[in-house]
CSV table of C-alpha atoms in Angstrom, one decimal:
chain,number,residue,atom,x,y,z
G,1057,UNK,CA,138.2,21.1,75.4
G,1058,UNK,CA,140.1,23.9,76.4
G,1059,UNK,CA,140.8,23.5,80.3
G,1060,UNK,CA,139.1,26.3,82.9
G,1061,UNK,CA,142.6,29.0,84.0
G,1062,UNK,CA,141.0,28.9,87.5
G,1063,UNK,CA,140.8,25.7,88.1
G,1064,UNK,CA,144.8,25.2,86.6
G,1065,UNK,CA,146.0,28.0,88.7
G,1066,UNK,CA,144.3,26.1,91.9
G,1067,UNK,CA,145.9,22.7,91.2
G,1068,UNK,CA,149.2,25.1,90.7
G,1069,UNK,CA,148.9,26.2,94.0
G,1070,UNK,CA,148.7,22.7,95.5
G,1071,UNK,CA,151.6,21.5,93.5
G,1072,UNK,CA,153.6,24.0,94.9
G,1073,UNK,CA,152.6,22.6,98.1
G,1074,UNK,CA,151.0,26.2,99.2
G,1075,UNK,CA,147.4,23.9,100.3
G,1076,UNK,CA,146.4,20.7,101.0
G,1077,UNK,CA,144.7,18.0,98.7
G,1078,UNK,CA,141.6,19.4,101.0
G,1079,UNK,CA,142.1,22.8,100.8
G,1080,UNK,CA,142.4,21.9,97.2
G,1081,UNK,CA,138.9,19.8,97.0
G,1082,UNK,CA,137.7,22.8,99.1
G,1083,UNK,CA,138.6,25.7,96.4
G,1084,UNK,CA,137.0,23.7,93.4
G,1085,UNK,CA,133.7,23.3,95.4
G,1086,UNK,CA,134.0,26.7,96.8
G,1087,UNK,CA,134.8,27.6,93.0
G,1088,UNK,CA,131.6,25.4,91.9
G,1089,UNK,CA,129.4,27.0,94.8
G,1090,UNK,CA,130.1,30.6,93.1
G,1091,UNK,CA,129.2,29.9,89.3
G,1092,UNK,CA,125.4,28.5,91.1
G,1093,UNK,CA,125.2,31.7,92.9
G,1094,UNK,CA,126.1,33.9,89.5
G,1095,UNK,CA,122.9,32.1,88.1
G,1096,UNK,CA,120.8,33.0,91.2
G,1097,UNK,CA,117.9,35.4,90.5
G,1098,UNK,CA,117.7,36.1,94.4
G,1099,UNK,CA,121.4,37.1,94.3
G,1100,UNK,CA,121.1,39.5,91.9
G,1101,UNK,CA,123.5,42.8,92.1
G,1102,UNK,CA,125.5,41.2,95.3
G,1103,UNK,CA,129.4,42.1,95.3
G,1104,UNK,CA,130.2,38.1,95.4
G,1105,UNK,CA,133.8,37.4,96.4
G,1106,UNK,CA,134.7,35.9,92.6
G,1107,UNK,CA,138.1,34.7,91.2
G,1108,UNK,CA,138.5,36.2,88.0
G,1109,UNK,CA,138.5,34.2,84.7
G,1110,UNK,CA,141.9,34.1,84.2
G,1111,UNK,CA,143.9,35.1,87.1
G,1112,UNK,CA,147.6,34.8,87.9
G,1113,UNK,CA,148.8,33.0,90.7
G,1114,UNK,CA,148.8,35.6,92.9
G,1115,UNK,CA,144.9,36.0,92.2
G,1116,UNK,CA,144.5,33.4,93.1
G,1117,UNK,CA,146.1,32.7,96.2
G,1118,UNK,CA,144.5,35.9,97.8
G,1119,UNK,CA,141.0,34.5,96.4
G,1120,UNK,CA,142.2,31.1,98.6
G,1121,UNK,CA,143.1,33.7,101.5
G,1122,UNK,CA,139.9,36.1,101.2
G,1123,UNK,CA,137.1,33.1,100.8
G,1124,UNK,CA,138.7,31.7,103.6
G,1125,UNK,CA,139.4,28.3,102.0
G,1126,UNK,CA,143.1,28.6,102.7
G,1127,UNK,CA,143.5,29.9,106.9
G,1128,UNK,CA,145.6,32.4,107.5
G,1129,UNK,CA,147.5,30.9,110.1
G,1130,UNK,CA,147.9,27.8,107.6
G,1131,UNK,CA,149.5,30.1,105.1
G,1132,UNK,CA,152.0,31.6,107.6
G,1133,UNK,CA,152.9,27.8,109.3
G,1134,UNK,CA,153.8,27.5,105.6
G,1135,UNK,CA,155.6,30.9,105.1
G,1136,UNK,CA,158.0,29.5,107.7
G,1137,UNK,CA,158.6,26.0,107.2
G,1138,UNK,CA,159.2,27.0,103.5
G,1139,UNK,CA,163.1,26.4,104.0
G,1140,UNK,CA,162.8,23.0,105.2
G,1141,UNK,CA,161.2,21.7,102.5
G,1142,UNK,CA,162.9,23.3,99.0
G,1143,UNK,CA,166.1,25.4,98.5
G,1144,UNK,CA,167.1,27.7,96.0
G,1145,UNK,CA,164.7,28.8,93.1
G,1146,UNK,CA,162.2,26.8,94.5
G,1147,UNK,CA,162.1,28.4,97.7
G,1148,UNK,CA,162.6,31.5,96.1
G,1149,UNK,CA,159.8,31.1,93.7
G,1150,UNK,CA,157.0,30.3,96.5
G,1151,UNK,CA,158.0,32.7,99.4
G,1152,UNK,CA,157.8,35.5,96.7
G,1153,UNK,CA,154.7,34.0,95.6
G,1154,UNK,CA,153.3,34.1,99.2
G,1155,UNK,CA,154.7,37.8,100.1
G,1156,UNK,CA,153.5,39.3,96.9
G,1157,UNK,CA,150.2,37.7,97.6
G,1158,UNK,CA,150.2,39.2,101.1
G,1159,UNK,CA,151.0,43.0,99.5
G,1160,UNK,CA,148.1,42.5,97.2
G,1161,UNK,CA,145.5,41.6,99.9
G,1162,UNK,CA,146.5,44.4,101.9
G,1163,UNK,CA,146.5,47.1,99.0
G,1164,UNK,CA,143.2,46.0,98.9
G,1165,UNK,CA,142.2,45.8,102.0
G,1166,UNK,CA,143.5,49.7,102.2
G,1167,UNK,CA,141.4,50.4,99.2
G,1168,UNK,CA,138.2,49.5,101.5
G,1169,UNK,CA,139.4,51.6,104.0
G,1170,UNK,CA,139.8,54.3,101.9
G,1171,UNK,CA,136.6,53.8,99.9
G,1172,UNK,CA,134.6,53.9,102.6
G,1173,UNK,CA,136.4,57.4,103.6
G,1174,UNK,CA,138.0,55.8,106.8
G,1175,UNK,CA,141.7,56.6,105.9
G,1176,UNK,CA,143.3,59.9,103.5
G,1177,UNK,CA,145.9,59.1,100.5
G,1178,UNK,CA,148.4,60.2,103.1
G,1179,UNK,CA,147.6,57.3,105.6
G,1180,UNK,CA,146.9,54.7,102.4
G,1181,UNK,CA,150.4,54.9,101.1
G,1182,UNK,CA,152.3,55.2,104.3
G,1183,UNK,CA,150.5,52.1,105.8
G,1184,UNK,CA,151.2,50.5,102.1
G,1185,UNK,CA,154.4,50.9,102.6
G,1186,UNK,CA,154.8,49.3,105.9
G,1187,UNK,CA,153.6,46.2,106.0
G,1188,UNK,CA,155.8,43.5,108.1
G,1189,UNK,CA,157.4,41.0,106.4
G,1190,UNK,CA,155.3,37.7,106.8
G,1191,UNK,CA,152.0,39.2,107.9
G,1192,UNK,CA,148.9,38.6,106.5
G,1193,UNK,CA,146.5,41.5,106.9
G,1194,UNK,CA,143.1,40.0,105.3
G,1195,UNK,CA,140.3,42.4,105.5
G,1196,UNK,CA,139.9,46.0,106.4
G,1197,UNK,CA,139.5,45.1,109.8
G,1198,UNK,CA,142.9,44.3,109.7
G,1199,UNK,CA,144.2,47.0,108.2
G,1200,UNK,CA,143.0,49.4,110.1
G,1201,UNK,CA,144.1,47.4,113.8
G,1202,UNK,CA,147.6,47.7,111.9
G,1203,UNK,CA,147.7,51.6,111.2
G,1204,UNK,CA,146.6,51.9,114.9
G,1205,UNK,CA,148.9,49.7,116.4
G,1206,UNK,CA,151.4,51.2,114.5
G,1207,UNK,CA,151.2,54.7,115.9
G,1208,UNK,CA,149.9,55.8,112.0
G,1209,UNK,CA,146.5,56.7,113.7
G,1210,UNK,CA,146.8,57.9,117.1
G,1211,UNK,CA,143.9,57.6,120.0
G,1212,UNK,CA,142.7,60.9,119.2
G,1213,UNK,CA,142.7,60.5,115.3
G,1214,UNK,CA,140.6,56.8,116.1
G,1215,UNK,CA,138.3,58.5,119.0
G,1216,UNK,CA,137.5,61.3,116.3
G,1217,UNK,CA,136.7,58.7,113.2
G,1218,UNK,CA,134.7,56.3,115.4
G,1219,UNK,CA,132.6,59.1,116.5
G,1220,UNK,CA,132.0,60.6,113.4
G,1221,UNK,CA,131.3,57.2,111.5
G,1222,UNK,CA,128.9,56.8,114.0
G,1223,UNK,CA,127.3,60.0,112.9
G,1224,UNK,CA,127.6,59.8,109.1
G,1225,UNK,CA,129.4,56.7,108.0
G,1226,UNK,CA,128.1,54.1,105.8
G,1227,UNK,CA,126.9,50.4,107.3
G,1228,UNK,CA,130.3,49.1,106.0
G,1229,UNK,CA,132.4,51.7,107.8
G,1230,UNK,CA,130.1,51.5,110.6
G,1231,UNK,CA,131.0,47.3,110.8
G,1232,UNK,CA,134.9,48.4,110.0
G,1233,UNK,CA,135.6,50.8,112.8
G,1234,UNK,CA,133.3,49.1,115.6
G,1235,UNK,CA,134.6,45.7,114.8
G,1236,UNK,CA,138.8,47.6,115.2
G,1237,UNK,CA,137.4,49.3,118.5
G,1238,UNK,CA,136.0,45.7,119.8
G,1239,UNK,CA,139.6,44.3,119.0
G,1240,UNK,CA,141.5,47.2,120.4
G,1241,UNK,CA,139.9,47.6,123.7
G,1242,UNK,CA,141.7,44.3,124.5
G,1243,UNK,CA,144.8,45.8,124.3
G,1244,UNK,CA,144.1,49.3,125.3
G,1245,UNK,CA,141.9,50.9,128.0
G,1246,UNK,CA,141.1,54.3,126.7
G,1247,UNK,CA,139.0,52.4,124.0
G,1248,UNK,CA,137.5,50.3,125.9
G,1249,UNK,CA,134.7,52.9,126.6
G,1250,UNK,CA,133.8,53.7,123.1
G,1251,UNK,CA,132.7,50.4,122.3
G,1252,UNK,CA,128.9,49.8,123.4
G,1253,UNK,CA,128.0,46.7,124.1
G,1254,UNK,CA,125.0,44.2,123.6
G,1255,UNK,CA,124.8,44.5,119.6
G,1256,UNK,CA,125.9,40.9,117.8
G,1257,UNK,CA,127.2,43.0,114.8
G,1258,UNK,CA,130.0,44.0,117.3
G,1259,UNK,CA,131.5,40.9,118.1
G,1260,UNK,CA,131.9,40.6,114.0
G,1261,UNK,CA,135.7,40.9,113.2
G,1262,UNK,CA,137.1,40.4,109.4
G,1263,UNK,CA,135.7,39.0,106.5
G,1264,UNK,CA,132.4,37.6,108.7
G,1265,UNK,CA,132.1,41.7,109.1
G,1266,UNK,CA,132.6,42.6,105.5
G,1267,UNK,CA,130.4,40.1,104.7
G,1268,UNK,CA,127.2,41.1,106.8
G,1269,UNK,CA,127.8,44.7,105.7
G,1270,UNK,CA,127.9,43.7,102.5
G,1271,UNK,CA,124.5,42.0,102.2
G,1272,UNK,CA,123.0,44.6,104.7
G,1273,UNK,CA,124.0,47.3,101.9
G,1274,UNK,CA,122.9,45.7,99.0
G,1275,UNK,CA,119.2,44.6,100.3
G,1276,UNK,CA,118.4,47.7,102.1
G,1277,UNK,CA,117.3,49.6,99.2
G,1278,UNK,CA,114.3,51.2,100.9
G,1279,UNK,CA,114.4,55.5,101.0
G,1280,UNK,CA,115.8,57.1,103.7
G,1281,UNK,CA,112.6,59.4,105.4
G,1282,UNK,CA,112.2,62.7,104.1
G,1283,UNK,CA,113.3,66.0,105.3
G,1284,UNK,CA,109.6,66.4,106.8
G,1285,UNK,CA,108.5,63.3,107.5
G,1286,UNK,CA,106.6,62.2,110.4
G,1287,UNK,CA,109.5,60.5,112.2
G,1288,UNK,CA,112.0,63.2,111.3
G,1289,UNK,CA,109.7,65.6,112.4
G,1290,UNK,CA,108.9,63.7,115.6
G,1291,UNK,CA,113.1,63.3,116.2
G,1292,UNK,CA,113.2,66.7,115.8
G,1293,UNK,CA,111.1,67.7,118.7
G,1294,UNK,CA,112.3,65.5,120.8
G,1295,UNK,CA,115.9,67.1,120.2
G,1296,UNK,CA,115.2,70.8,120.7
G,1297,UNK,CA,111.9,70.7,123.2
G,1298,UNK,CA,112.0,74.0,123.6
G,1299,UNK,CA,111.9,75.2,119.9
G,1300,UNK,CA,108.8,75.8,117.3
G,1301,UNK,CA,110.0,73.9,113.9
G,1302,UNK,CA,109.1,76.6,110.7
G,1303,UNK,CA,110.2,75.5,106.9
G,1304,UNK,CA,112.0,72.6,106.3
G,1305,UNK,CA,114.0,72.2,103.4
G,1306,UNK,CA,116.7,69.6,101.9
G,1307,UNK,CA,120.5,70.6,101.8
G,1308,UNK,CA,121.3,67.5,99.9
G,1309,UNK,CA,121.3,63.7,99.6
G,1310,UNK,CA,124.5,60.9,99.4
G,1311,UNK,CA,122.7,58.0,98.0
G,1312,UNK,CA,126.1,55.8,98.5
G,1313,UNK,CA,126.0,56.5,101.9
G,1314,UNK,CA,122.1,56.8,102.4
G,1315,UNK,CA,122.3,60.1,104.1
G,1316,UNK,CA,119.9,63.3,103.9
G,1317,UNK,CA,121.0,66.8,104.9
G,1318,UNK,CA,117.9,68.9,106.2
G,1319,UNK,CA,118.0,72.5,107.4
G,1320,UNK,CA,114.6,73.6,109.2
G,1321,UNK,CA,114.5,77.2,110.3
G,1322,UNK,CA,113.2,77.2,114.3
G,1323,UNK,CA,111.9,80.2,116.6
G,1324,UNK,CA,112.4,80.6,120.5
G,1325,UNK,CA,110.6,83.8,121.7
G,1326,UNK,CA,111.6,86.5,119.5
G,1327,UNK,CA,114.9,84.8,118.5
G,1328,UNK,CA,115.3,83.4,115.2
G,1329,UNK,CA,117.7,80.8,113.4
G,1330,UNK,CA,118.2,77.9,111.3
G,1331,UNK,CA,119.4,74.1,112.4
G,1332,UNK,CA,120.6,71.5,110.2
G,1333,UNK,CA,120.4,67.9,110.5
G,1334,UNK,CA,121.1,64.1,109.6
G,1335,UNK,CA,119.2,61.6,108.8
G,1336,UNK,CA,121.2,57.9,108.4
G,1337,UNK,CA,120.4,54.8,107.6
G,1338,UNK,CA,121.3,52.4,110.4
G,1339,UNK,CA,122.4,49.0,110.9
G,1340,UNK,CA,119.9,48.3,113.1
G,1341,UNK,CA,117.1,47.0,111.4
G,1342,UNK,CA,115.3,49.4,109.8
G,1343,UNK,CA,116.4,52.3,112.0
G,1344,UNK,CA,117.4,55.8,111.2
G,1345,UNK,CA,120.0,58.1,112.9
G,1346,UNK,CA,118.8,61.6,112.9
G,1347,UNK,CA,121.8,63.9,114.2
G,1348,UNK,CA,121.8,68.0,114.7
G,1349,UNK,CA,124.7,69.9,112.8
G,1350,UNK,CA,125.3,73.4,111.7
G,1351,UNK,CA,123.6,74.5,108.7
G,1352,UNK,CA,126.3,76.0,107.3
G,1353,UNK,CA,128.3,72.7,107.5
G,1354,UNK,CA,125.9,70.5,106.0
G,1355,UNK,CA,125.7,73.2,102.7
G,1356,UNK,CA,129.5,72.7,102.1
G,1357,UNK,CA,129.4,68.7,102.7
G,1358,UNK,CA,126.5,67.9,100.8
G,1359,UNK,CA,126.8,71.0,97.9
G,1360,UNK,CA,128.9,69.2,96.0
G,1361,UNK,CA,129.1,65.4,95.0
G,1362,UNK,CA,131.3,63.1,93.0
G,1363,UNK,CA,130.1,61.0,90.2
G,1364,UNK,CA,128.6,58.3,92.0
G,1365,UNK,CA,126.9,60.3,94.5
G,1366,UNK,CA,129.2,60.4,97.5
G,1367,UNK,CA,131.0,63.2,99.0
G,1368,UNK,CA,133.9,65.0,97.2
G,1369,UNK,CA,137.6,64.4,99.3
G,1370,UNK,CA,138.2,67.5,100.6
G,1371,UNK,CA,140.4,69.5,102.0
G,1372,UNK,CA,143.5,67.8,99.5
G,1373,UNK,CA,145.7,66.1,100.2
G,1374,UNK,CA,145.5,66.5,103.6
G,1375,UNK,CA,142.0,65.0,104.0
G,1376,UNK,CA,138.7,66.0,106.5
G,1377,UNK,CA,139.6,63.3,109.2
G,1378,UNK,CA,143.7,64.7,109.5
G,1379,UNK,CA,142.5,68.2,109.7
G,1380,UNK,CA,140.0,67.7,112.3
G,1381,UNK,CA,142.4,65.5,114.4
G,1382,UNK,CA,144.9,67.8,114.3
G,1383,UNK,CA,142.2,71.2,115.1
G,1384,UNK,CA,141.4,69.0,118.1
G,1385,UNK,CA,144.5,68.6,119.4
G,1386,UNK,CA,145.9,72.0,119.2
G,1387,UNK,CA,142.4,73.4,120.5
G,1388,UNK,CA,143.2,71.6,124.0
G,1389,UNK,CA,146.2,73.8,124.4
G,1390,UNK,CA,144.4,77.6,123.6
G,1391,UNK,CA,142.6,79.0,126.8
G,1392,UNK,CA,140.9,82.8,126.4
G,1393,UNK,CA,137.8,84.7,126.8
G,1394,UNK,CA,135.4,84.9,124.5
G,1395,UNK,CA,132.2,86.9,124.7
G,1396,UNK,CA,128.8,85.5,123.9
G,1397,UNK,CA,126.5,87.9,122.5
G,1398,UNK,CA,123.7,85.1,123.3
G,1399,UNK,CA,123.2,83.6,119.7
G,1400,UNK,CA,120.7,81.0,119.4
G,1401,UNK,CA,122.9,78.6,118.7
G,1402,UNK,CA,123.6,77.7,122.1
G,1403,UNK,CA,120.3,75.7,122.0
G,1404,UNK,CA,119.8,74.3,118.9
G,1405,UNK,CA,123.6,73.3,117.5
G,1406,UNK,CA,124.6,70.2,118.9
G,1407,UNK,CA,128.2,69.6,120.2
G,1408,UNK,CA,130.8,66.9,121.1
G,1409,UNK,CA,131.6,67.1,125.1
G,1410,UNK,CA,135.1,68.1,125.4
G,1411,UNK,CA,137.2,69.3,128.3
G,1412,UNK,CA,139.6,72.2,127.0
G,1413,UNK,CA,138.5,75.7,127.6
G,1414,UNK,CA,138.1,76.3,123.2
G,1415,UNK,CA,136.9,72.4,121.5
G,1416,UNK,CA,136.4,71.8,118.2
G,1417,UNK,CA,132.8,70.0,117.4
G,1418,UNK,CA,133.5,70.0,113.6
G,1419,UNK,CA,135.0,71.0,110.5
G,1420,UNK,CA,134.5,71.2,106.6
G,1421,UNK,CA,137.4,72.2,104.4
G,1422,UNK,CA,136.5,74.5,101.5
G,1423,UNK,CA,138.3,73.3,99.1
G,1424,UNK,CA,141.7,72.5,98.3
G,1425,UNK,CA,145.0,73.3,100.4
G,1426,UNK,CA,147.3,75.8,99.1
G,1427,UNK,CA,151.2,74.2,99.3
G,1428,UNK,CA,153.7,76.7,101.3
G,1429,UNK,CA,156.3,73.1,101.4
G,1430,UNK,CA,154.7,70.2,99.0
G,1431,UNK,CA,154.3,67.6,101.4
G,1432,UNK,CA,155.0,69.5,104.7
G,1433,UNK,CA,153.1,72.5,105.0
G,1434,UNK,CA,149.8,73.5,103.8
G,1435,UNK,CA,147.2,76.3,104.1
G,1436,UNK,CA,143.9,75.2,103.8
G,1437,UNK,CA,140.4,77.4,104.0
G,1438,UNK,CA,138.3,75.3,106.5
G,1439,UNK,CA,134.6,76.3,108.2
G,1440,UNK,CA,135.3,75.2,111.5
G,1441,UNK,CA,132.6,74.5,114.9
G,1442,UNK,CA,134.1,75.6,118.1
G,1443,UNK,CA,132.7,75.5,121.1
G,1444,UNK,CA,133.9,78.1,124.2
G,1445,UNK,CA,131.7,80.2,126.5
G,1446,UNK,CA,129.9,79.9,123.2
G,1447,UNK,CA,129.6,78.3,120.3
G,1448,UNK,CA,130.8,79.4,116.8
G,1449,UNK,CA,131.3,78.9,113.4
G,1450,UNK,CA,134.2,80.4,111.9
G,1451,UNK,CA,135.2,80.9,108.1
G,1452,UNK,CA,139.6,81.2,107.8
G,1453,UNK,CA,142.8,79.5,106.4
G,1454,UNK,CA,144.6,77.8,108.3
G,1455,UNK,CA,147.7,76.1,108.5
G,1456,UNK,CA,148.9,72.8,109.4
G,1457,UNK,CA,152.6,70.9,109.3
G,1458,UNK,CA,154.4,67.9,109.9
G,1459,UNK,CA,158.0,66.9,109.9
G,1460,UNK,CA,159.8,64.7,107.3
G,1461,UNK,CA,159.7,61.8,109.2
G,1462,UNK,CA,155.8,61.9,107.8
G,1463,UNK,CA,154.0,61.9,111.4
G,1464,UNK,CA,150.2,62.9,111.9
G,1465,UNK,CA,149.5,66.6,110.3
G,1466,UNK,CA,149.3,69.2,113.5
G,1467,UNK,CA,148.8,72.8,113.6
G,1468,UNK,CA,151.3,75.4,113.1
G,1469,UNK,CA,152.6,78.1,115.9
G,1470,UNK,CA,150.3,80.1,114.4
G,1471,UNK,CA,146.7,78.2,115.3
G,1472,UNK,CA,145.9,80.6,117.9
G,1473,UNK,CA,146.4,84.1,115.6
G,1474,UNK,CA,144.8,82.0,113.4
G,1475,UNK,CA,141.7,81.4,115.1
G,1476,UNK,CA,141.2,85.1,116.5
G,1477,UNK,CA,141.7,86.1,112.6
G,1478,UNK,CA,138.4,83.9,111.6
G,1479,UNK,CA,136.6,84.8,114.4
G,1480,UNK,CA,137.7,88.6,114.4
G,1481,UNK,CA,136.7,88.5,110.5
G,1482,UNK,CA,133.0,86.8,111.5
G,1483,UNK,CA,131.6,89.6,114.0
């Protein structure tokens, strides 16, 4: 009888002396548990965490480090009392063993990250390239604390993606960036703010997180509410008070992410416009997050979808979540007066609070950005939300930079000329 490659690549790993004769017993029960869970009926269609039919060595050890049969500070107590124990191609043969396995578990930890829509290609391959020797970075969770801590994602850049995967982001990004902002607020004040507290999802952190998401995801499968459904309708109301809803209609749905794109048309005395919305699935039970946004922007979000439903990258290869970062930024530096001609819009669109004199509530890119210096310069045609005596939405290319040292993308000197261009071309 031909022995089972998962079960010989375990008892490798132990005779290598990389886990215990526990830690051992543990993966062949934890590998036992798994096959009774594959012939579940109730766990039908769940993402189980399997090890592969025949994996290498590597596989496997990440499998050990993932299911949490092998702790991770088990695995770096061994890392470093490696040359104690064995010398020359030995030793050589198992710290490789253990650093290769600790690239692999964070290249796929990034892939979460960048599944989910949380990092660009940009941020995925610098923060590939940089992981410290010895570390052990084993969820996305992880990952993401890492690219923050080092100074890949600034506070801005994390402020501006926690607050728009609060807005839009799936259950699993949701779990991913509130479970970073619980562990960064121990380190740094300015996030200690963004995290609310009182929900028991928050205190999550790691693998528990991914878990939880996981199983949320995949046994919610009820329909997000309609366009003009009663509790949309109701949400709506409640939101703009002082507006008469007229026709509804549906801009577009992301089934991966469980998110419907409305636009209603609305009427305030003689004045006449259209609002979009959100409405999100939530973690929270069986809660929905309804959220206003410009019509205009929802059109270009949800017009076009990949393959499996979700929404297209855009704005390549800079990415959505650099551009708006960097708009952000260079918005808090532009001062200027800007005459209101009293558009409805000052009611009905919603807005992020921001201080500077011109801020940027949101963006869409329009498609792809134009190279002036492959990987240092790009001009890219963005609908952008701006907020000033007024607010607006503006149509225009624009162009953003960054030095060879590779840090976060930034508008060029010419942001402001820029901006009056794209407005100028609007009125």
């Amino acid at each position: 009888m031909t022995a089972d490659p998962r079960i010989t690549s375990i008892n490798t790993i132990h005779e290598l002396g990389l886990i215990s004769v526990e830690e051992r017993d543990d993966a062949l029960d934890e590998l036992e548990q798994h096959q009774i869970d594959l012939d579940d009926p109730q766990l039908a269609g769940l993402e189980l965490d399997l090890l592969q039919a025949n994996p290498s060595l590597i596989d496997t050890l990440a499998w050990l480090l993932t299911t949490q049969v092998l702790p991770a500070d088990r695995l770096r107590q061994t890392l470093q009392t490696l040359p104690a124990h064995h010398a020359g191609d030995a030793l050589s043969r198992r710290r490789d063993l253990i650093e290769q396995t600790l690239r692999h578990v964070h290249q796929a930890a990034l892939k979460i990250l960048y599944d989910e829509d949380l990092i660009d290609p940009w941020l995925r391959d610098a923060a590939g390239d940089s992981l410290p020797a010895g570390q052990l970075v084993a969820s996305p969770v992880d990952a993401l604390l890492l690219i923050v801590n080092q100074g890949k994602l600034t506070a801005k850049q994390f402020n501006a993606l926690l607050a728009r995967t609060r807005s839009g982001g799936s259950g699993l990004a949701v779990i991913i960036v509130h479970a970073t902002a619980k562990r960064l607020a121990k380190q740094r004040p300015w996030l200690a703010r963004l995290v609310t507290p009182g929900r028991h999802w928050l205190g999550l952190i790691g693998l528990p997180a991914l878990l939880a998401a996981i199983v949320w995801s995949q046994t919610h499968d009820h329909d997000v509410p309609d366009c003009d459904s009663g509790m949309a309708q109701e949400r709506i109301a409640g939101l703009l008070p002082s507006f008469k809803p007229g026709d509804i209609s549906e801009a577009g749905y992301n089934p991966r992410r469980r998110i419907r794109a409305c636009i209603v048309s609305a009427q305030s005395g003689a004045a006449q416009a259209s609002q979009g919305y959100t409405i999100a699935a939530s973690i929270k039970n069986d809660w929905y997050d309804i959220a206003l946004a410009w019509p205009e922007l929802l059109t270009a979000r949800f017009g076009k979808l990949d393959k499996n439903g979700d929404f297209l990258r855009s704005g390549v290869p800079l990415g959505r979540d650099a551009m708006l970062a960097a708009f952000r930024t260079a918005s808090a530096g532009i001062s200027g007066e800007w005459s209101p001609p009293g558009a409805v819009h000052d009611q009905l669109s919603y807005t992020v609070s921001h201080d500077p004199a011109v801020s940027i509530d949101d963006l869409e890119p329009l498609g792809p950005c134009r190279a002036v210096r492959t990987g240092m310069r790009y001009a890219c045609p963005v609908l952008v939300a701006l907020h000033a005596e007024r607010r607006e939405l503006l149509r225009g290319e624009f162009t953003l930079e960054r030095d060879a040292a590779g840090q976060p993308w930034a508008m060029s000197s010419r942001f402001a000329s820029e901006l009056a261009r794209a407005r100028a071309t609007e009125n």
